[in-house]
Tab-separated table of C-alpha atoms in Angstrom:
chain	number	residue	atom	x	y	z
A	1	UNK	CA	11.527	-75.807	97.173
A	2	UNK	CA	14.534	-74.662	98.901
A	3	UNK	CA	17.974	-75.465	97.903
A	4	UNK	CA	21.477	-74.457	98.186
A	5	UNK	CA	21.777	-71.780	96.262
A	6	UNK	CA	18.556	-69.728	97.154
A	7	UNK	CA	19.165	-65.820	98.734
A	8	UNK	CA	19.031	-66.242	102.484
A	9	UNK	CA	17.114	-62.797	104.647
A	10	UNK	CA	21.016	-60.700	103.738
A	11	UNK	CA	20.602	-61.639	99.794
A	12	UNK	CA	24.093	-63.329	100.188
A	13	UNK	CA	24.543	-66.109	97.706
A	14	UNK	CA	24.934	-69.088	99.994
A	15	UNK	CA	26.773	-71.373	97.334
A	16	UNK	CA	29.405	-68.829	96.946
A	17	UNK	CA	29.710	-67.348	100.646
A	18	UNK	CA	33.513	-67.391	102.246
A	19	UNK	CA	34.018	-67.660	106.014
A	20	UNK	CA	36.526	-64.637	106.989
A	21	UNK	CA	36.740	-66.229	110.162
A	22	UNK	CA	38.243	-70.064	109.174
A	23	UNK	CA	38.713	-69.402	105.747
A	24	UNK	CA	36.766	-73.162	105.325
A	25	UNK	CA	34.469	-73.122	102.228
A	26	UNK	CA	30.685	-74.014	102.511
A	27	UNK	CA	31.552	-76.552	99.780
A	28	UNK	CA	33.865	-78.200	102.536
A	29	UNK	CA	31.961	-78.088	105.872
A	30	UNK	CA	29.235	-79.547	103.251
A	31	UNK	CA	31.293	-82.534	102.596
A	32	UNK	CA	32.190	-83.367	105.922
A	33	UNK	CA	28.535	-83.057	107.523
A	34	UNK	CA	26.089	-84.147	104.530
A	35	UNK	CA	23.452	-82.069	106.286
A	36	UNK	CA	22.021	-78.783	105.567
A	37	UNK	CA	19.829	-76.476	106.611
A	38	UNK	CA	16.392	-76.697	104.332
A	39	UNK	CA	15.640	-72.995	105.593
A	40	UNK	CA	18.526	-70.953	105.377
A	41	UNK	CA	20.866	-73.317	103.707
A	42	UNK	CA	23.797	-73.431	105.902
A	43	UNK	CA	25.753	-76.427	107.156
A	44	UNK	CA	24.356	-78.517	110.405
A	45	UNK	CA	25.507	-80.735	112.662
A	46	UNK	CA	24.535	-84.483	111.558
A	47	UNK	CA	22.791	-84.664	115.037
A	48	UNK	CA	21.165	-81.304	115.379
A	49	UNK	CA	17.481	-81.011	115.861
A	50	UNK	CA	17.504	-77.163	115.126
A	51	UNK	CA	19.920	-75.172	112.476
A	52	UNK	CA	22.725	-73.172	114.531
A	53	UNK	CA	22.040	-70.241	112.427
A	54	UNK	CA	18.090	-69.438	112.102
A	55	UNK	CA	17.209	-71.726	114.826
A	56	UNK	CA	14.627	-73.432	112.369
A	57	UNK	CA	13.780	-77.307	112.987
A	58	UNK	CA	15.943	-79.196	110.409
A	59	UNK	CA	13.840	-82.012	109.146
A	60	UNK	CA	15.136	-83.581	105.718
A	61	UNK	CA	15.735	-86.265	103.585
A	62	UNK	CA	19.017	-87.790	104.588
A	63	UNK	CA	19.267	-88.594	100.879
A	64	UNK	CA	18.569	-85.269	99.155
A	65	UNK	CA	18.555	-83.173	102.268
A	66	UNK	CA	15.165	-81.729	100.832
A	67	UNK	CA	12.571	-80.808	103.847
A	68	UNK	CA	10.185	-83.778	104.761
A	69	UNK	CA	7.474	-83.994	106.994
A	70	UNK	CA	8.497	-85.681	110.007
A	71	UNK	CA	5.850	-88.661	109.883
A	72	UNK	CA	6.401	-89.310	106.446
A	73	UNK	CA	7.664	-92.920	105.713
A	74	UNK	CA	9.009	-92.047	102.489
A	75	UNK	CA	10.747	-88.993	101.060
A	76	UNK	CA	8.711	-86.761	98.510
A	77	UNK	CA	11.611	-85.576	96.577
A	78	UNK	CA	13.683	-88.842	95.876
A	79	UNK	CA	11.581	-91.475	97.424
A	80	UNK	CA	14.244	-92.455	100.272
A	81	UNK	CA	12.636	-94.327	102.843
A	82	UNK	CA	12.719	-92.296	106.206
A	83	UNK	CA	12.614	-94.575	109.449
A	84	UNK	CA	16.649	-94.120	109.173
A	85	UNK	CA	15.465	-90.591	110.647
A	86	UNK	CA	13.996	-91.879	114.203
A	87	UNK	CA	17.139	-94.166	114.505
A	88	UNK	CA	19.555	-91.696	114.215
A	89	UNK	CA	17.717	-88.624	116.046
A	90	UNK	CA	15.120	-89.952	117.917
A	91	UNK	CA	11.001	-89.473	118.214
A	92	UNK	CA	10.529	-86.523	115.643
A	93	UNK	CA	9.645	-83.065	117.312
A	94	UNK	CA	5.819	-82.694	117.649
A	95	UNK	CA	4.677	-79.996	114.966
A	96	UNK	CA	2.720	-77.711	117.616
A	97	UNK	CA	5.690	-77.299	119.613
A	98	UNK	CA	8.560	-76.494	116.236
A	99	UNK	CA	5.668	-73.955	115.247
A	100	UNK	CA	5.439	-72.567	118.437
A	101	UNK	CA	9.200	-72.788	118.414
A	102	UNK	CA	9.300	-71.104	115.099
A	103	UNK	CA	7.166	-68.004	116.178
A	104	UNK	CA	9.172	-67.542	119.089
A	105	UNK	CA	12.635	-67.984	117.209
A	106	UNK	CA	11.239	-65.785	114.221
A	107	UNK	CA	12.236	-63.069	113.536
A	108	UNK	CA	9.656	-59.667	114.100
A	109	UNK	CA	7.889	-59.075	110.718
A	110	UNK	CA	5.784	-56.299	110.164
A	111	UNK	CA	2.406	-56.682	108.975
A	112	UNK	CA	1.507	-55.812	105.031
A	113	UNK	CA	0.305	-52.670	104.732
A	114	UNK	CA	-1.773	-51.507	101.870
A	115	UNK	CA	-0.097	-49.103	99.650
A	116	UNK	CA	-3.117	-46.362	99.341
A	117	UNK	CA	-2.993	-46.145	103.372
A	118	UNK	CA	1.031	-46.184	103.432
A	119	UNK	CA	0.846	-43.449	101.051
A	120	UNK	CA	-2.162	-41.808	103.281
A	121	UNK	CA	0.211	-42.540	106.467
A	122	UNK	CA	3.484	-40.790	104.520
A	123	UNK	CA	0.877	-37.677	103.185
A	124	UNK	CA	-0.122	-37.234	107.317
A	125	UNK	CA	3.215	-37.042	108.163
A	126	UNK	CA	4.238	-34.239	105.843
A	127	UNK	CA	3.333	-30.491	107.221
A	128	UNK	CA	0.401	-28.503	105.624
A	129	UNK	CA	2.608	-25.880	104.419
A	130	UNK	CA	4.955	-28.242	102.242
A	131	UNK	CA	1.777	-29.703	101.181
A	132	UNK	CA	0.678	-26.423	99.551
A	133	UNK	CA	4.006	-25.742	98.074
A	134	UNK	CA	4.181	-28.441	96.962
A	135	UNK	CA	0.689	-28.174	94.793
A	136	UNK	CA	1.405	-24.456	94.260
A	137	UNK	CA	0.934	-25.027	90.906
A	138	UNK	CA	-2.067	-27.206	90.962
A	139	UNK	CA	-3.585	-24.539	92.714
A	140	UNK	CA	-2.902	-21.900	90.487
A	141	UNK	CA	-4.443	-23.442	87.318
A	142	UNK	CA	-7.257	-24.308	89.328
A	143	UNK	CA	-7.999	-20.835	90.084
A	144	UNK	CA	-7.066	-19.899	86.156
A	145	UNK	CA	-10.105	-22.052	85.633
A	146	UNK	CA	-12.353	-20.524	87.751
A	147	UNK	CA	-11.589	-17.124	86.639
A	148	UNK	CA	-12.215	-18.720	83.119
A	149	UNK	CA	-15.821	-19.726	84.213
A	150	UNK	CA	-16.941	-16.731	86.160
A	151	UNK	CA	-15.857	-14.649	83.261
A	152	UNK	CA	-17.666	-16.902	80.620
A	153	UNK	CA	-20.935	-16.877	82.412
A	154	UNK	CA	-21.167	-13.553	82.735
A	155	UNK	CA	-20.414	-13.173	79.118
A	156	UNK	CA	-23.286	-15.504	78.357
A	157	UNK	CA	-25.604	-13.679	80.464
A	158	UNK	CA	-24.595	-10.543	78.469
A	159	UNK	CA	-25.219	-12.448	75.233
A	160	UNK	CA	-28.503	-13.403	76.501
A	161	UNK	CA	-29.849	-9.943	77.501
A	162	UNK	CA	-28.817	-9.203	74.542
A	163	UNK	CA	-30.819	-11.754	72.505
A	164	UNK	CA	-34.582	-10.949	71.670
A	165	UNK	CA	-36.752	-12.345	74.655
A	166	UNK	CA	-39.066	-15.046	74.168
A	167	UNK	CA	-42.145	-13.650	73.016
A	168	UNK	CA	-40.726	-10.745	71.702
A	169	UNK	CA	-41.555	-9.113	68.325
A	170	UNK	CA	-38.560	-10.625	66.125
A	171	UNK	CA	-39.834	-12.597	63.495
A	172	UNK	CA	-38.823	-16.490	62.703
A	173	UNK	CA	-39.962	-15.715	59.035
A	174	UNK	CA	-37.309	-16.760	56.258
A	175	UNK	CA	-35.959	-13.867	55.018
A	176	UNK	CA	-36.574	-13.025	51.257
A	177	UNK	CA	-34.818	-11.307	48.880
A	178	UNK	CA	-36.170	-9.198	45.714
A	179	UNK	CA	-34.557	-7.664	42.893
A	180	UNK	CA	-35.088	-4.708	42.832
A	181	UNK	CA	-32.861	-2.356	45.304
A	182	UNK	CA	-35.828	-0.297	46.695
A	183	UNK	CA	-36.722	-3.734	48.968
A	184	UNK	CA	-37.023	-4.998	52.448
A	185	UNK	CA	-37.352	-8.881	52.993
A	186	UNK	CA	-38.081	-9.462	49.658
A	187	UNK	CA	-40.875	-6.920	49.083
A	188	UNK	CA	-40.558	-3.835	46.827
A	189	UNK	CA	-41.808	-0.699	45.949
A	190	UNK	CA	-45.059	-0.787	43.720
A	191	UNK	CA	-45.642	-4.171	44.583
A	192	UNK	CA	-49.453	-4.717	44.256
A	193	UNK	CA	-50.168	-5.491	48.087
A	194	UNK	CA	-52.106	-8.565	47.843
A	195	UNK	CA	-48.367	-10.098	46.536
A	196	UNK	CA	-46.826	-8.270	49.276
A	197	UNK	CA	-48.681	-9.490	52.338
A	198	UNK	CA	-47.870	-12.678	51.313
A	199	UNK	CA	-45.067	-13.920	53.842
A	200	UNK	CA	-45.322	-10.653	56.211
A	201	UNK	CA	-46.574	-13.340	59.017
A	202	UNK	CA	-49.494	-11.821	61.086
A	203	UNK	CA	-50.731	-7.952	61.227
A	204	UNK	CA	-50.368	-6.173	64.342
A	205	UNK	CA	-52.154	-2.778	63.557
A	206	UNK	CA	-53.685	-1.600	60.532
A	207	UNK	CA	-53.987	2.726	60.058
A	208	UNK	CA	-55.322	5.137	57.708
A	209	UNK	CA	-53.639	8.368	56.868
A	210	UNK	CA	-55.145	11.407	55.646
A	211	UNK	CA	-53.436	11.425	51.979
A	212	UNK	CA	-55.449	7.829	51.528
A	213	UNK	CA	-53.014	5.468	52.903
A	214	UNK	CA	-52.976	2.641	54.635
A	215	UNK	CA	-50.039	1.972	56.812
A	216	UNK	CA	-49.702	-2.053	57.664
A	217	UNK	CA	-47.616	-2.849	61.100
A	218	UNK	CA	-45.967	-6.107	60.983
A	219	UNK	CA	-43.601	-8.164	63.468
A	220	UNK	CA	-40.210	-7.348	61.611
A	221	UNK	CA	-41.417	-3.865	59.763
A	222	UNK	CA	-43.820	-1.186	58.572
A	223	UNK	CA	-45.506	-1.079	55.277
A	224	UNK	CA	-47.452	1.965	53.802
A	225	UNK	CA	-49.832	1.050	50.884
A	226	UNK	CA	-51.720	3.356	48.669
A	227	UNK	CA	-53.803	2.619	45.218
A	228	UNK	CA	-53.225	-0.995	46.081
A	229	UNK	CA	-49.177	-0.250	46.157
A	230	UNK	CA	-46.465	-0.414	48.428
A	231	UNK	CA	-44.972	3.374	48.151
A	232	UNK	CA	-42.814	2.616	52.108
A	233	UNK	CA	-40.978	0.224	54.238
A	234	UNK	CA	-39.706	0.811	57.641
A	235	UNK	CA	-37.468	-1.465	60.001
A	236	UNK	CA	-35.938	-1.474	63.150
A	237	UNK	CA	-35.416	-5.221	63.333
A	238	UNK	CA	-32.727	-6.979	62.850
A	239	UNK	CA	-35.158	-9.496	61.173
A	240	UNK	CA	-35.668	-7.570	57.882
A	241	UNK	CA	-32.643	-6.259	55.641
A	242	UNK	CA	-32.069	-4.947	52.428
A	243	UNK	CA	-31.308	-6.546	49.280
A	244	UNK	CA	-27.523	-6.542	49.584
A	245	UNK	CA	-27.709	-7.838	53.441
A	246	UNK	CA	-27.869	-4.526	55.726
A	247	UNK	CA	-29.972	-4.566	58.830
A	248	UNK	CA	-30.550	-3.104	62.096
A	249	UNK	CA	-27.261	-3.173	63.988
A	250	UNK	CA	-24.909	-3.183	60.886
A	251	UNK	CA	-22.040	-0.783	60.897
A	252	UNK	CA	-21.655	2.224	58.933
A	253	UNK	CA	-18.716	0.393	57.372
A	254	UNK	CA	-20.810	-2.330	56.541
A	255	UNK	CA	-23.723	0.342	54.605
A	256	UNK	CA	-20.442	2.051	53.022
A	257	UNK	CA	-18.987	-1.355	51.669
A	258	UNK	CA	-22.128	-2.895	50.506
A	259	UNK	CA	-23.858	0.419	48.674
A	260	UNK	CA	-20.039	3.073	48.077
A	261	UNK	CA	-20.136	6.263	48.868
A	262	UNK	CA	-22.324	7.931	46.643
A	263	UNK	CA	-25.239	8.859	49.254
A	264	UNK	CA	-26.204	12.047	50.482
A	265	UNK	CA	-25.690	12.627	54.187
A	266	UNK	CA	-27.832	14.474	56.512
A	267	UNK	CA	-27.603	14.994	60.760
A	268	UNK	CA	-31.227	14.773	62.249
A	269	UNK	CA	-30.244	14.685	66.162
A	270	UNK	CA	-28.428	11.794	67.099
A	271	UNK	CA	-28.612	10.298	63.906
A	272	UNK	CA	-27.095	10.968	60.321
A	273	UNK	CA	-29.219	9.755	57.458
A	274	UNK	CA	-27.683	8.346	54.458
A	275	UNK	CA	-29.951	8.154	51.164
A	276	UNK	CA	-29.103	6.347	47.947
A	277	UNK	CA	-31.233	6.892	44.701
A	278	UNK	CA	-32.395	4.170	42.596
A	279	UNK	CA	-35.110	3.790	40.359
A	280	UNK	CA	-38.008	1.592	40.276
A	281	UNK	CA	-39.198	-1.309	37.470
A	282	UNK	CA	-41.354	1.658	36.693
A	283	UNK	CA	-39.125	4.264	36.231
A	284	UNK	CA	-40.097	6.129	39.509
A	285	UNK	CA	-37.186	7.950	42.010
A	286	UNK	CA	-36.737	5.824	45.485
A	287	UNK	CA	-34.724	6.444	48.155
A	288	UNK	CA	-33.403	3.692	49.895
A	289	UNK	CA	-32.301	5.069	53.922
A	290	UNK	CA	-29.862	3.815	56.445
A	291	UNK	CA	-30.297	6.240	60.132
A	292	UNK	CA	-27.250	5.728	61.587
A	293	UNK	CA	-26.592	6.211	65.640
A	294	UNK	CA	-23.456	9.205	65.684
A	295	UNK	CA	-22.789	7.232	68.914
A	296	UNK	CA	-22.630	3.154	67.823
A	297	UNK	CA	-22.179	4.173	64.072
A	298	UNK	CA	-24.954	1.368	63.406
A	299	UNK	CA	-27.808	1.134	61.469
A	300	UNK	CA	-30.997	2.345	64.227
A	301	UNK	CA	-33.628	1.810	61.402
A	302	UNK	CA	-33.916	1.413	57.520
A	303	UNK	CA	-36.322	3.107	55.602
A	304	UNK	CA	-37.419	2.411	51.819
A	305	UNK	CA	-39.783	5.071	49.893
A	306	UNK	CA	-40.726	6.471	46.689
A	307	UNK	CA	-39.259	10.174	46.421
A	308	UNK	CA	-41.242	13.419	47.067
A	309	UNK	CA	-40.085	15.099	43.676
A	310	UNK	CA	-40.722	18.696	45.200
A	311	UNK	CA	-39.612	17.590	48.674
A	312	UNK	CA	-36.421	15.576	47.770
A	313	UNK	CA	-35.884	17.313	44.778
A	314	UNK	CA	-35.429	20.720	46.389
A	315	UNK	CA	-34.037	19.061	49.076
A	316	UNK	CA	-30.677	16.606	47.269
A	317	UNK	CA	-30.356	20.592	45.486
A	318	UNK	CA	-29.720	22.320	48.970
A	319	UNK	CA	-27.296	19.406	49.944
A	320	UNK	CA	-25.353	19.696	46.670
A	321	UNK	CA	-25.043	23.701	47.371
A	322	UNK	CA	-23.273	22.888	50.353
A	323	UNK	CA	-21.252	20.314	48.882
A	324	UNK	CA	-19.901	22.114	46.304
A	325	UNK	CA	-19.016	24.974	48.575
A	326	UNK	CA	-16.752	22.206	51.108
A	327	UNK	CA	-15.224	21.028	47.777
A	328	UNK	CA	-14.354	24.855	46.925
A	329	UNK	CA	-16.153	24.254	43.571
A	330	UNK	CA	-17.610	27.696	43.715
A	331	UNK	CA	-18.552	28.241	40.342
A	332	UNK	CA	-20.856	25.389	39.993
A	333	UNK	CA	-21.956	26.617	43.591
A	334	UNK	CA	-22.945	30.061	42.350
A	335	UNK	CA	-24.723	28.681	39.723
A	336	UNK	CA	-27.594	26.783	41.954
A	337	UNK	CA	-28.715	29.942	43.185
A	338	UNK	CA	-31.745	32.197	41.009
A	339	UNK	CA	-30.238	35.070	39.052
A	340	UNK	CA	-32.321	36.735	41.694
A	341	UNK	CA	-29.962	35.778	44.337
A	342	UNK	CA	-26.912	36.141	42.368
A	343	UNK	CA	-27.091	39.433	42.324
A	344	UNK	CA	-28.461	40.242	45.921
A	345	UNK	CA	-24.782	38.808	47.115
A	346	UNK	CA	-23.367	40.457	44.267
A	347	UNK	CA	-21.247	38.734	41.324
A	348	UNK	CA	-19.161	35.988	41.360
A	349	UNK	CA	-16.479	38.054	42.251
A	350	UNK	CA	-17.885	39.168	44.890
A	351	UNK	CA	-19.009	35.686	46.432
A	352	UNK	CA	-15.982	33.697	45.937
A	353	UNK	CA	-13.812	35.096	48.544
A	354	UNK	CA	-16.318	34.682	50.863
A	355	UNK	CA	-15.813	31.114	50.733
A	356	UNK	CA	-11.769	31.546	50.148
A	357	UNK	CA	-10.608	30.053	54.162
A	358	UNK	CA	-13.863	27.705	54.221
A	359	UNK	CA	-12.957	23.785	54.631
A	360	UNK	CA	-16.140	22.579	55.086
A	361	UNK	CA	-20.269	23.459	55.080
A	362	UNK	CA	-22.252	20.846	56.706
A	363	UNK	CA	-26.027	20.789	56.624
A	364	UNK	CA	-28.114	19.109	59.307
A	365	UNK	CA	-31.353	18.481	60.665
A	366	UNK	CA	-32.899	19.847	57.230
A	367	UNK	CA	-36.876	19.909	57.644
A	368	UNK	CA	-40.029	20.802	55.491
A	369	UNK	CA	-41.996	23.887	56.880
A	370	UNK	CA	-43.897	24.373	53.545
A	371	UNK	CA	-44.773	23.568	49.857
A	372	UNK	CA	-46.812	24.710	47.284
A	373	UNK	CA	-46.594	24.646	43.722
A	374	UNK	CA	-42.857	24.717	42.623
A	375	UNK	CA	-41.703	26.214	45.736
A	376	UNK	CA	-40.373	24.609	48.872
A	377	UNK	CA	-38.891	25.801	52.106
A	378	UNK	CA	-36.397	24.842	55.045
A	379	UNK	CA	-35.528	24.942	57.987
A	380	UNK	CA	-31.403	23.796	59.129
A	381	UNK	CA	-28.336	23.602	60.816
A	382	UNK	CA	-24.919	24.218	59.243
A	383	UNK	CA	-21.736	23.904	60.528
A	384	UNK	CA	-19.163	25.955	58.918
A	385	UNK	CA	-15.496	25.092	59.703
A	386	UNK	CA	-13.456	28.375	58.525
A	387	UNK	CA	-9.392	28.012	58.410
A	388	UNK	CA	-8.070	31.352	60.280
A	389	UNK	CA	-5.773	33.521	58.231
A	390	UNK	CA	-1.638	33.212	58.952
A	391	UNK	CA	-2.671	30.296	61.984
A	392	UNK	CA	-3.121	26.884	61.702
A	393	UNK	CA	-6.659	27.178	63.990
A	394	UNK	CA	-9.680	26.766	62.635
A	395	UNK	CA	-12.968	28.406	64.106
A	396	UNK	CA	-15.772	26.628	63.915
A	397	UNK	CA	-19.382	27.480	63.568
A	398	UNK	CA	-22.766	27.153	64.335
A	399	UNK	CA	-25.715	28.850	62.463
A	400	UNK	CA	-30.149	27.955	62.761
A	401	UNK	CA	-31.371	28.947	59.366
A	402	UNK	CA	-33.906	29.300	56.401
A	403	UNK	CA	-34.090	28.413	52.821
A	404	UNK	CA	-36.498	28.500	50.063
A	405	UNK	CA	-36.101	26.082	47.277
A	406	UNK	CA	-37.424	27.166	43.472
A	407	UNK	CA	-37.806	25.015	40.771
A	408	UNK	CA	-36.427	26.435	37.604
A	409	UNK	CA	-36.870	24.192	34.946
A	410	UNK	CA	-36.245	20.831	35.653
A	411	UNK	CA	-33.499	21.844	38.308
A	412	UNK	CA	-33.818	23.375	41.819
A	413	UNK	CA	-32.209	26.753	42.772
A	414	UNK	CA	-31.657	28.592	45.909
A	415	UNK	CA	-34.130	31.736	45.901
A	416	UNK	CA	-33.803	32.690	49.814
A	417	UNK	CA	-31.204	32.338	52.296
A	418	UNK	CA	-30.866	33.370	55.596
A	419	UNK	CA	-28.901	32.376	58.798
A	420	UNK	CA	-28.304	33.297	62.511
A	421	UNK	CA	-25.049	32.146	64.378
A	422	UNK	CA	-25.759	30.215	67.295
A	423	UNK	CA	-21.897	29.408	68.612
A	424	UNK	CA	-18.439	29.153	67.714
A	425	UNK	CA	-15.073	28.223	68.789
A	426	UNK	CA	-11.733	27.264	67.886
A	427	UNK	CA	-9.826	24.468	67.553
């Protein structure tokens, strides 16, 4: 319903509007005409068909003024009957003609547009280039995330390679756990091998050795059993650890942390062995080894064994000689070595300054060539690093050489001892 104070097509308030022109208020041409426009709301002439203003048919209630249909007998806002209408202007314009009238005399409106296609309409209008400034930084983090992707697939590829392959020879056994130190996955030196098979999974190979052992191939590891009882272990799986947690692929750090530093340490190749003693339920010597890769500095492959007493007996005495010497405790040096020997290099005094400038004696690669009885001998590699008088150099090197091993006693002394020099330098 329209009335005098609705907005007109400007969004002037009609009921407060002020001709410049005449200075004559609305509220006064009202008065004096009694008619108004029902459309735009502005004064008429009391005998106009069509408003002066929007040219819009003026049809209303001569009562109210409100907008009537023009062959309605009665008004529908106040009930004033009309026929006072067709006296006063005449036969009522026919409605086909005041809506013909009414699209001629309105004014041009655009049609509605929906606002996803204005918005496509605006984007079509705005150049490509301002378009990708625009979403310059859209872009950006979309490429972020791609780089993102590509980089984390290829890490999970790595990560797969790396992963066993189906199939392969890593075990899904549980792993167990024994108490005793000299263990792999739970089983232990001079277990009774019916116990020990028990939870290996399924045998791969089975061999017999000349001494009488058997030696038992498994997924995860080896085991070698003679008189019924587990005297080795081998791994090279990750699958089977040690008692305090070390496996294939732990760090040398890891070893160091878990077991201290109380090992003895010898260079075979590419690999440096370290061996820790402990002792059986039994009372036996075991040796408990972790080869580790001079490259990765992880664990290639653990091995578990009872101890050879001539073997590793002359053998931990040959590594203390030389660990003595790199701790310049020459006196307790001089004493592993026969009385023999003592006096083929002369007396104490005599072999002490040889060793004066020496900062280390490393011993590598040390291997059995023969044993018999209470004598053993060896072949090695030492590496002597030798501090150069009034320099701060040191030269450095390189000898192949022999030793034989005596047991005197219950201790093992150096009877033998020869080198050759293979290369030097200084650094």
């Amino acid at each position: 319903m329209f009335t005098s104070f609705d907005f007109d097509d400007t969004g002037d308030n009609q009921a407060n509007y002020q001709s410049d022109e005449n200075a004559i208020s609305t509220q006064s041409v009202n008065g004096v005409n009694g008619k108004y426009c029902p459309h735009c709301g502005r004064p008429v002439a009391a005998d106009a068909a069509f408003c002066s203003h929007c040219g819009k048919p003026v049809h209303t209630c001569p009562q109210c003024h409100q907008p009537v249909d023009p062959s309605a007998k009665f008004c529908p806002s106040c009930g004033a009957p009309l026929q006072v209408l067709q006296a006063q202007y005449g036969p009522l314009t026919d409605r086909t003609a005041v809506q013909q009238e009414e699209k001629v005399v309105q004014p041009e409106s655009r049609p509605a547009v929906h606002p996803v296609v204005m918005l496509q309409q605006q984007k079509k209008e705005v150049p490509l280039k301002a378009q990708l400034q625009e979403h310059r930084n859209l872009l950006i983090a979309l490429a972020c995330v791609l780089v993102v992707a590509i980089a984390g697939g290829i890490w999970y590829a790595h990560e797969q390679k790396a992963l066993p392959a189906q199939g392969s020879t890593v075990s899904s056994q549980p792993v167990k756990t024994a108490d005793s130190e000299l263990s792999l996955n739970g089983v232990y030196l001079d277990q009774s091998w019916d116990e020990a098979k028990d939870g290996l999974g399924r045998e791969l190979s089975t061999s017999d050795s000349k001494d009488g052992a058997v030696h038992h191939k498994f997924t995860d590891m080896d085991v070698v059993v003679k008189d019924d009882k587990v005297i080795m272990l081998t791994s090279s799986s990750p699958a089977a650890q040690s008692k305090r947690g070390i496996h294939q692929g732990s760090s040398l750090d890891d070893v160091v942390n878990a077991y201290g530093d109380d090992y003895q340490a010898s260079e075979y190749g590419a690999q440096i062995h370290y061996e820790y003693t402990f002792k059986t339920d039994d009372g036996k010597q075991g040796i408990l080894r972790f080869a580790v890769s001079k490259n990765s500095q992880t664990v290639e492959y653990i091995s578990v064994r009872l101890a050879d007493e001539k073997t590793d007996g002359a053998k931990q005495a040959f590594l203390a000689y030389h660990k003595a010497i790199s701790n310049h405790d020459l006196q307790n040096a001089f004493q592993m070595l026969t009385g023999e020997f003592q006096n083929s290099v002369g007396d104490y005094d005599g072999y002490a300054p040889g060793y004066a400038n020496t900062l280390s004696s490393d011993v590598s690669n040390l291997r059995k060539i023969a044993s018999g009885g209470d004598k053993t001998t060896f072949s090695f590699t030492l590496k002597a690093r030798d501090r150069i008088p009034g320099s701060a150099k040191v030269k450095v090197q390189y000898f192949n050489g022999q030793v034989t091993m005596v047991k005197d006693g219950n201790t093992w002394k150096i009877s033998d001892m020869s080198a050759k020099k293979t290369g030097e330098h200084v650094e």
